[in-house]
Structures are given as structure tokens and as C-alpha cells.
PDB file of C-alpha atoms in Angstrom:
ATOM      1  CA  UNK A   1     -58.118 -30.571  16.481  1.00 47.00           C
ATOM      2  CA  UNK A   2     -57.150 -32.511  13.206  1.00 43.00           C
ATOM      3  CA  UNK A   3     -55.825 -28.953  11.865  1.00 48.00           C
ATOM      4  CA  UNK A   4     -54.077 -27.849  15.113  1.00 46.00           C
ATOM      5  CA  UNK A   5     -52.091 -31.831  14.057  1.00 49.00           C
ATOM      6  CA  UNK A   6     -51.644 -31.456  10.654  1.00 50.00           C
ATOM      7  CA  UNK A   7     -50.431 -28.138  11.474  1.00 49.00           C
ATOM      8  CA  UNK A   8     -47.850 -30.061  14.353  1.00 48.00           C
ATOM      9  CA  UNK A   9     -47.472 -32.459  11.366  1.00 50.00           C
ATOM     10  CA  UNK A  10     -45.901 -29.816   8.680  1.00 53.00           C
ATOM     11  CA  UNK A  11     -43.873 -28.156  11.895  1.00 47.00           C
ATOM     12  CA  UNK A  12     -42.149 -31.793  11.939  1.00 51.00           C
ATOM     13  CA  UNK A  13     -41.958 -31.661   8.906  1.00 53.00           C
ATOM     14  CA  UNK A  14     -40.276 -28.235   8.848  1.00 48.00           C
ATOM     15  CA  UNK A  15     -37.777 -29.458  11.517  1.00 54.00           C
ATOM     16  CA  UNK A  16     -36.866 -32.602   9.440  1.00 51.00           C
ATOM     17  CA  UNK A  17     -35.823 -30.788   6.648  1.00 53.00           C
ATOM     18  CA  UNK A  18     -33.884 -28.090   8.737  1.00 52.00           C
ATOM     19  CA  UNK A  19     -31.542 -30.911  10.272  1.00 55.00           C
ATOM     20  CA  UNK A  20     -31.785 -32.680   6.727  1.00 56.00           C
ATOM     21  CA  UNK A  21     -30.494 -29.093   5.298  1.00 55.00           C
ATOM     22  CA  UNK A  22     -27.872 -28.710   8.040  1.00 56.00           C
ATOM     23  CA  UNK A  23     -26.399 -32.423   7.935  1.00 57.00           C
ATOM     24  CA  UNK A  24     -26.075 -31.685   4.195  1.00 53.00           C
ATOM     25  CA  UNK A  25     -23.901 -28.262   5.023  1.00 60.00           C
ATOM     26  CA  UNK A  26     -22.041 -30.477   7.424  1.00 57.00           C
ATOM     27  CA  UNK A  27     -21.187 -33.311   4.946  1.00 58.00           C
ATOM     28  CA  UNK A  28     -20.360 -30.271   2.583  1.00 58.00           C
ATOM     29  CA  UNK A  29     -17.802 -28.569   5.056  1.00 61.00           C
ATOM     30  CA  UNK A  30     -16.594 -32.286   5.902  1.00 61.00           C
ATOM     31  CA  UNK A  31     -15.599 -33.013   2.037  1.00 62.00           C
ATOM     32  CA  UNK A  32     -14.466 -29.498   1.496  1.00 62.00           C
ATOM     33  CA  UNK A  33     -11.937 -30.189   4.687  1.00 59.00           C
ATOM     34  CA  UNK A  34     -11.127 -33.241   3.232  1.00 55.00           C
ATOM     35  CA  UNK A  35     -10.349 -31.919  -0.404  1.00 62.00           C
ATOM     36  CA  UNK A  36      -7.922 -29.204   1.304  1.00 55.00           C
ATOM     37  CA  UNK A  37      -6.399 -32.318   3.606  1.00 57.00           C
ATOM     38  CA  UNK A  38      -5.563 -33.563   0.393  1.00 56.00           C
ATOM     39  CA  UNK A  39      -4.303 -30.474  -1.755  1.00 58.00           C
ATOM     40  CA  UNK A  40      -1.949 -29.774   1.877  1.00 57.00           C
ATOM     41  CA  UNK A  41      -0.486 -33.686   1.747  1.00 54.00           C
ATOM     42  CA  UNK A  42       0.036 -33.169  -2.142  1.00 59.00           C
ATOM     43  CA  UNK A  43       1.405 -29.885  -1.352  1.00 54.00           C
ATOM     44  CA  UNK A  44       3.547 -31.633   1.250  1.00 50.00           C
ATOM     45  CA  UNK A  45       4.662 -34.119  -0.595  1.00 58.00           C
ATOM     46  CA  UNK A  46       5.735 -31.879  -3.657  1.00 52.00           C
ATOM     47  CA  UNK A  47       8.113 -29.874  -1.301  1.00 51.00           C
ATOM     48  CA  UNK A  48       9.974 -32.767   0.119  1.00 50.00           C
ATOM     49  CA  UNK A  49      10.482 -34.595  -3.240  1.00 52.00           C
ATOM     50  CA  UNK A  50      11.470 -30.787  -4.672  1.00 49.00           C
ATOM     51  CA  UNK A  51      13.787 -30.757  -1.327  1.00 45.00           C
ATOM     52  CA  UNK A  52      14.983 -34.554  -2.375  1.00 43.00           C
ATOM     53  CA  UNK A  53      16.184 -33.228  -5.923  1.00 45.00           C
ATOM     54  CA  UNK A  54      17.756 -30.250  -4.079  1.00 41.00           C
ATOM     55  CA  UNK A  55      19.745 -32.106  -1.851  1.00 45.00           C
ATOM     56  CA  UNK A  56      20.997 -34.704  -4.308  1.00 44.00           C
ATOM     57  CA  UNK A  57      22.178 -32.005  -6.584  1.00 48.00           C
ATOM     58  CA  UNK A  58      23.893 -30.270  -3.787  1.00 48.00           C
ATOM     59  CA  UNK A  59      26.144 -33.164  -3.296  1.00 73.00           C
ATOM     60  CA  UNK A  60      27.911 -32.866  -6.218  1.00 79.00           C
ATOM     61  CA  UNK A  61      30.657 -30.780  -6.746  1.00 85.00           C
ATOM     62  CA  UNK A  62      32.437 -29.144 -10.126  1.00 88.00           C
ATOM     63  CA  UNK A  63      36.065 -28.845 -10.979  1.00 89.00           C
ATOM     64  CA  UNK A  64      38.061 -27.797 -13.961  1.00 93.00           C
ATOM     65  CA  UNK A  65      41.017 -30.328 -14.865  1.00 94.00           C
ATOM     66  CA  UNK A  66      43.572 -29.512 -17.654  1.00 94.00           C
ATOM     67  CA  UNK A  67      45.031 -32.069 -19.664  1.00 94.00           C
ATOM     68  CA  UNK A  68      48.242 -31.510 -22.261  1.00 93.00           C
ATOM     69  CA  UNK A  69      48.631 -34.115 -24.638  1.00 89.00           C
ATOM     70  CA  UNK A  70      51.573 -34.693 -26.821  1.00 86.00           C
ATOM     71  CA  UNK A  71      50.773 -34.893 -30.563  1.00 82.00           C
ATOM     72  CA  UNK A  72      49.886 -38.530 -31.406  1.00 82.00           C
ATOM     73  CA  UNK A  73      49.096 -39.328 -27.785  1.00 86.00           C
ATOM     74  CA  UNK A  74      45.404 -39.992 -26.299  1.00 90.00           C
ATOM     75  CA  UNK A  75      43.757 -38.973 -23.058  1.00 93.00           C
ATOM     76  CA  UNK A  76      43.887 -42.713 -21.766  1.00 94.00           C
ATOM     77  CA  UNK A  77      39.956 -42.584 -20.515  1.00 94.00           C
ATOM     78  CA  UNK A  78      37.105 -44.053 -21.576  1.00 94.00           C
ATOM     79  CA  UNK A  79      33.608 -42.159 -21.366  1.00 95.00           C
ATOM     80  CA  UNK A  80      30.110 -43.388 -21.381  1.00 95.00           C
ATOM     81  CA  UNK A  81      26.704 -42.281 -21.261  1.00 95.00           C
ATOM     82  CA  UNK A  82      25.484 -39.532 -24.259  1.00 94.00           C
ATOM     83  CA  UNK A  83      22.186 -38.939 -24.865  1.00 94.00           C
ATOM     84  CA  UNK A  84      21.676 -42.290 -26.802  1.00 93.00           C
ATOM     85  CA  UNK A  85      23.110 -44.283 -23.894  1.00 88.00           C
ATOM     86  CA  UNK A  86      20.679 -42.920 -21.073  1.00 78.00           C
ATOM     87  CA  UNK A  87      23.071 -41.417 -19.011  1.00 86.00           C
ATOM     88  CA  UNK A  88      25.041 -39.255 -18.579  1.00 92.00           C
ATOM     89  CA  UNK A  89      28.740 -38.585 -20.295  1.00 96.00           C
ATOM     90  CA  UNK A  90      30.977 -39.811 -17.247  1.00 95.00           C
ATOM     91  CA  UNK A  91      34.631 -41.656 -16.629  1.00 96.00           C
ATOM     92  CA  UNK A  92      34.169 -45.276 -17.275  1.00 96.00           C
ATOM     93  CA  UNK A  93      37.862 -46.421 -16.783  1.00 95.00           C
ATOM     94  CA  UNK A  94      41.010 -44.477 -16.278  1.00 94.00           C
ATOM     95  CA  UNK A  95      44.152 -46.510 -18.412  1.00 94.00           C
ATOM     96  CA  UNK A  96      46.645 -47.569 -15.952  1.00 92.00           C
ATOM     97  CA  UNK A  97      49.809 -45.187 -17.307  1.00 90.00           C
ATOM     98  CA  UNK A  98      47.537 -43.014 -19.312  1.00 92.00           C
ATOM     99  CA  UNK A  99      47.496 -39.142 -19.200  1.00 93.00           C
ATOM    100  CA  UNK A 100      44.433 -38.924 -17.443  1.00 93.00           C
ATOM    101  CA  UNK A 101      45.588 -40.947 -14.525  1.00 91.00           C
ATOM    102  CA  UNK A 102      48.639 -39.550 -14.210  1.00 91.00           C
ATOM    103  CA  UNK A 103      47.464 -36.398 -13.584  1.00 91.00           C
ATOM    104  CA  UNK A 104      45.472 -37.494 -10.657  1.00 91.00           C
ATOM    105  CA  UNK A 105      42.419 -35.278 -11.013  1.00 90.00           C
ATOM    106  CA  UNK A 106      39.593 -38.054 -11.890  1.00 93.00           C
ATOM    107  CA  UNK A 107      37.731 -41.062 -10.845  1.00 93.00           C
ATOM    108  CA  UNK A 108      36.264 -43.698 -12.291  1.00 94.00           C
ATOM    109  CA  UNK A 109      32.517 -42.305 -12.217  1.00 92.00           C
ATOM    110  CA  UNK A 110      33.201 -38.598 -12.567  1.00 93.00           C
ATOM    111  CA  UNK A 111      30.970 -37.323 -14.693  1.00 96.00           C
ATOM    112  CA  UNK A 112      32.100 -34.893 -17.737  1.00 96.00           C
ATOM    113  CA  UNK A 113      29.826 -31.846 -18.270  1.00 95.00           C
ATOM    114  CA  UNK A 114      32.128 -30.036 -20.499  1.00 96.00           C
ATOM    115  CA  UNK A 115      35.208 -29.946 -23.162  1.00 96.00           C
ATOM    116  CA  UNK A 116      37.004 -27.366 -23.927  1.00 96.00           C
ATOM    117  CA  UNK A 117      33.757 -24.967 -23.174  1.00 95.00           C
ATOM    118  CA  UNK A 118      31.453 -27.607 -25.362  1.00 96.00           C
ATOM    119  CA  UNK A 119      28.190 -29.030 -23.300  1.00 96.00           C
ATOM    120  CA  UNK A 120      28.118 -32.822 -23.427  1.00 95.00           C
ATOM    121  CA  UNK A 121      25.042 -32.956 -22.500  1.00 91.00           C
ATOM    122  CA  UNK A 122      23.082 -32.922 -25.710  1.00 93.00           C
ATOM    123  CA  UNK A 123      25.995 -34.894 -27.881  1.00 95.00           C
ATOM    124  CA  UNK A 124      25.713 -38.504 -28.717  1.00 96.00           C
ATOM    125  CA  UNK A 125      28.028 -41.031 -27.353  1.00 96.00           C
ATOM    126  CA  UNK A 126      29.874 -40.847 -30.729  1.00 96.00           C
ATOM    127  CA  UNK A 127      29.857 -37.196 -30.500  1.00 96.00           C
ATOM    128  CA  UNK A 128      31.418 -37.405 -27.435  1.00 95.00           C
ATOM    129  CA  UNK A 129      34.327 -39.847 -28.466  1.00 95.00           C
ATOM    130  CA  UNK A 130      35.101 -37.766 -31.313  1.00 95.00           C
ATOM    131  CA  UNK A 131      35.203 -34.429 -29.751  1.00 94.00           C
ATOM    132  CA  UNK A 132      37.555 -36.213 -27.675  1.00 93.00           C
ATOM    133  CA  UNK A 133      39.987 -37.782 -30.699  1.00 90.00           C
ATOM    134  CA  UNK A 134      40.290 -34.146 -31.939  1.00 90.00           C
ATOM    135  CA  UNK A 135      39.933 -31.959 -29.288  1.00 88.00           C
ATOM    136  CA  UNK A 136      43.795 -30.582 -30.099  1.00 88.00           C
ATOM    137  CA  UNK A 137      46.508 -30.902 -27.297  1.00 91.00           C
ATOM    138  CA  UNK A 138      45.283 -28.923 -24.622  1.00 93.00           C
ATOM    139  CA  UNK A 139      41.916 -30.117 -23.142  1.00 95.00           C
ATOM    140  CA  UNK A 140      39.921 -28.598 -20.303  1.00 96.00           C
ATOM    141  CA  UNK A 141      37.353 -30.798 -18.867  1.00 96.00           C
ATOM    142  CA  UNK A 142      34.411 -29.412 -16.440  1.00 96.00           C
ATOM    143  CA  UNK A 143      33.862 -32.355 -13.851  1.00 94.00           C
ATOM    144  CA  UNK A 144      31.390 -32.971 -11.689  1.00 92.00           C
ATOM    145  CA  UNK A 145      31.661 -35.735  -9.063  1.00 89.00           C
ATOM    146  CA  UNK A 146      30.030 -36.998  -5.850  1.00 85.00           C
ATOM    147  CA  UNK A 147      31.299 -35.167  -2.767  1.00 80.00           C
ATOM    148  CA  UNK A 148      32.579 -37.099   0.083  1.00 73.00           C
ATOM    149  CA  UNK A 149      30.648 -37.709   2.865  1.00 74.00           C
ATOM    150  CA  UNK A 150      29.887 -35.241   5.724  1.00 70.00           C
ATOM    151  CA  UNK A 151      32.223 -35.349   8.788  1.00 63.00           C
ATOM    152  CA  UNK A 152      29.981 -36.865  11.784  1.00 65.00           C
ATOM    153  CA  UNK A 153      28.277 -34.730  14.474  1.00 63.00           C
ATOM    154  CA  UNK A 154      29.892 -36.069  17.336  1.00 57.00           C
ATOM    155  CA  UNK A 155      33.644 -37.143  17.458  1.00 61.00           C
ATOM    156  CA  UNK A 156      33.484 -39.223  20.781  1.00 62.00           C
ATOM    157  CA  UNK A 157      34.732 -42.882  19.829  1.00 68.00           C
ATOM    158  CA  UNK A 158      36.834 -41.787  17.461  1.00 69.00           C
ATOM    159  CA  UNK A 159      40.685 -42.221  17.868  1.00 75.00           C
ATOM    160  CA  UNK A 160      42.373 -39.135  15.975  1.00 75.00           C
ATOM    161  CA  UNK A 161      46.374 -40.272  14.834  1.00 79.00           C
ATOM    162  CA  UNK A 162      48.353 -38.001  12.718  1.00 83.00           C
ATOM    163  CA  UNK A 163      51.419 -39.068  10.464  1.00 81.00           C
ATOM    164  CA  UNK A 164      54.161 -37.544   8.485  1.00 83.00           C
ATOM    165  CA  UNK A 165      54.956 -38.795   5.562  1.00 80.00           C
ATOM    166  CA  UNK A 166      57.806 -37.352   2.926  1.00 84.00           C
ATOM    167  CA  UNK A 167      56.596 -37.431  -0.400  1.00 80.00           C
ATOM    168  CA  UNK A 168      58.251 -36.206  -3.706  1.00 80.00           C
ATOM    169  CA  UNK A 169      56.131 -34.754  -6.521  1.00 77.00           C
ATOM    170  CA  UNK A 170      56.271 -36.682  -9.593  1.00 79.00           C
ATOM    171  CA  UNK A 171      55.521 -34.515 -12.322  1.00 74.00           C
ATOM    172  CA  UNK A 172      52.670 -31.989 -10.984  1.00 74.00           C
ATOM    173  CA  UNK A 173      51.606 -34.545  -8.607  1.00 77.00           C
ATOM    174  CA  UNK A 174      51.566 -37.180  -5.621  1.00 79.00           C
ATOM    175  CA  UNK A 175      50.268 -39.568  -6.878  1.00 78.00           C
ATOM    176  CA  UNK A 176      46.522 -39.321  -5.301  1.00 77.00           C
ATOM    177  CA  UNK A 177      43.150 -37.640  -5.761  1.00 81.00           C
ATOM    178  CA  UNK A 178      41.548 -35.564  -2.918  1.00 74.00           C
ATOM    179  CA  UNK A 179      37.940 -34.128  -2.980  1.00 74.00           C
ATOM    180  CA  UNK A 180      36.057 -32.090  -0.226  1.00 73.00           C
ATOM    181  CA  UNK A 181      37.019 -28.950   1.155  1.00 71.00           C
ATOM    182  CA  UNK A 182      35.740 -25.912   2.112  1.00 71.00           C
ATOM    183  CA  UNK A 183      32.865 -24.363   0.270  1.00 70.00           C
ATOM    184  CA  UNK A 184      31.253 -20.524  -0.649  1.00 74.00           C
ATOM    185  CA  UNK A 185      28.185 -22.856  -0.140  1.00 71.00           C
ATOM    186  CA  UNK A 186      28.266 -24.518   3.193  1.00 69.00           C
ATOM    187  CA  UNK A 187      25.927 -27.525   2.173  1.00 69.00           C
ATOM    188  CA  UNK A 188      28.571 -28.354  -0.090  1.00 65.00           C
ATOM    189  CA  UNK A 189      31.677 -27.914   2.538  1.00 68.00           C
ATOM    190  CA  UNK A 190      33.389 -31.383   3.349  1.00 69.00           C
ATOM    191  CA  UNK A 191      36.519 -32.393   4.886  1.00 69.00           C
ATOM    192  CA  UNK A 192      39.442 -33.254   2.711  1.00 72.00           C
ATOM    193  CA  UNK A 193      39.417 -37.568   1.613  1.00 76.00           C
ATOM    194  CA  UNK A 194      41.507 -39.031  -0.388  1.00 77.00           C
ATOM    195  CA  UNK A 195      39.531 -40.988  -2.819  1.00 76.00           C
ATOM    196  CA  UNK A 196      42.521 -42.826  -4.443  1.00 75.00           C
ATOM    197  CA  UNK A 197      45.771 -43.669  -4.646  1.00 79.00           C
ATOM    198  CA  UNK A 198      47.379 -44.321  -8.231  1.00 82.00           C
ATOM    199  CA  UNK A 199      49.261 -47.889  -7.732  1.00 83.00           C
ATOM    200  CA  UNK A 200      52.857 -46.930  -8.353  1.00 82.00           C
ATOM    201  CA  UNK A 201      52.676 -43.588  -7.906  1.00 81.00           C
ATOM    202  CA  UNK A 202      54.499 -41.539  -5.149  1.00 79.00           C
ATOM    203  CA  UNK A 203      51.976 -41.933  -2.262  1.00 78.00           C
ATOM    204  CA  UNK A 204      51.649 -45.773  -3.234  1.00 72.00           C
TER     205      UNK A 204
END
């Protein structure tokens, strides 16, 4: 009789470490679920930041706007930003009169990837104002500036009024800057705004 127990005792004993064996296989497969949880949410979280940088890059556009100077005369913008400035080369002020307002192709805040087929972006701030001082006469900049934003879903509450207005050309121009327009990409498609009007200028 004590053998036929201590025989019940080691079957017990048997059992206990069967469930001990399969909670420890369950806690396994737990942490293992939890450690892919985790790797999907990082996962997760790498593709929307990635989608973040996408979609911040896409709303920029790039034009090309030529500038003749006569001999002696200056492009009448300021630029900051280089790589000792922590930013990026952009348009810090446009000279009221200058040649670069006049020509009404830039805002204040475009930013200037290029001159004359030279990348800014690894040029000093001094660099940059020199290439500028004696770039020669004709100057092409590559600019790259925020697009406008996208024209809502729905139009209802909006009251649509159209105008004519005569305007005559003064120089190559009227007088105002427009960005937007349609797009090979579509992300980048946006209706036509008027971002500003040069104070004294024929659309003044």
C-alpha cells in the first residue's frame, strides 16, 4: 500500500511538472507574441514617419527663374541659410525696386537649390554670397518653394465670383507671383494662387 502511494505520489509529481512544462511553453509563445507586437508597432511606426517625410517633400515644388543683370547692377535679394547657418540657402528679403522683385518669380522664403547649375547645398553662407557677387550677368536660379494649398473636397458654402480686370505688362510681367498648377505628379497638382502682389506694380 505505501508503494502503490508513493507510486500515486511520483504520478503527481509527473503531472506537476507536465503543466509546469506547458505553462512555461505558454509564457514562451506569450513573450514571443509580444516581441513580434512590438517589431509590427516599430514596423508601423517606421512607415508612417517614412510616409511623413514623403509627404512633406511632395509639397514642394521646383522652378527655374532667369535673371539678366546689367553690368554693375546686383540681384536685389538677400539669401540665408548655408551649411554653417543650419538651414538651408533660401530668399530672406526681396529689395523693393530690385531685379529680383521685379521680375516677379520669388518669395520671401523660397528656397535656392541651385546657380547657374552649382548645388548650394554643400557651400557656406559666404560661398553662397559670393557665387552670387560674380555669378556674371545672366543667372539661372533652381527654386524650390512651398506649394499652395490643396483646393477643398467639397465646394458647397462657397460663393464663386469672377472678374475682369485689364492689365498691361510691364516689362515681362504683371506685377504678381502665381504658384500651383497642374502637375505630371498629381500629389503635387494645385490650383493656380497668387501669392503676391508687388506694391506698385501693374496688378497693384
Amino acid at each position: 500500500m505505501i508503494k502503490t502511494q508513493t507510486h500515486g505520489e511520483d504520478m503527481m509529481k509527473t503531472q506537476t511538472d507536465g503543466e509546469d512544462m506547458m505553462k512555461t511553453q505558454t509564457h514562451d509563445e506569450d513573450m514571443m507574441k509580444t516581441q513580434t507586437h512590438d517589431e509590427d508597432s516599430m514596423k508601423t511606426q517606421t512607415h508612417d514617419e517614412d510616409m511623413i517625410k514623403t509627404q512633406t517633400h511632395a509639397l514642394r515644388g521646383v522652378t527655374m527663374v532667369e535673371l539678366v543683370k546689367k553690368e554693375g547692377s546686383t540681384l536685389g535679394l538677400t539669401i540665408s541659410g548655408g551649411t554653417d547657418k543650419d538651414g538651408k540657402p533660401r530668399v530672406s528679403n526681396l529689395r523693393p525696386g530690385g531685379l529680383a522683385a521685379r521680375s516677379d518669380q520669388l518669395n520671401v522664403g523660397d528656397y535656392i537649390k541651385s546657380v547657374n547649375g552649382i548645388n548650394l547645398t554643400k557651400l557656406r553662407h559666404e560661398e553662397i554670397i559670393s557665387l552670387l557677387k560674380n555669378v556674371g550677368e545672366r543667372v539661372l536660379l533652381e527654386v524650390e518653394y512651398e506649394l499652395p494649398p490643396t483646393a477643398p473636397d467639397s465646394t458647397s458654402g462657397v460663393i464663386s465670383k469672377t472678374i475682369d480686370i485689364c492689365l498691361h505688362k510691364e516689362g515681362n510681367s504683371f506685377g504678381f507671383v502665381m504658384r500651383g498648377g497642374s502637375h505630371e505628379d498629381w500629389h503635387k497638382s494645385r490650383p493656380l494662387v497668387v501669392t503676391y502682389i508687388r506694391p506698385g506694380g501693374p496688378a497693384d
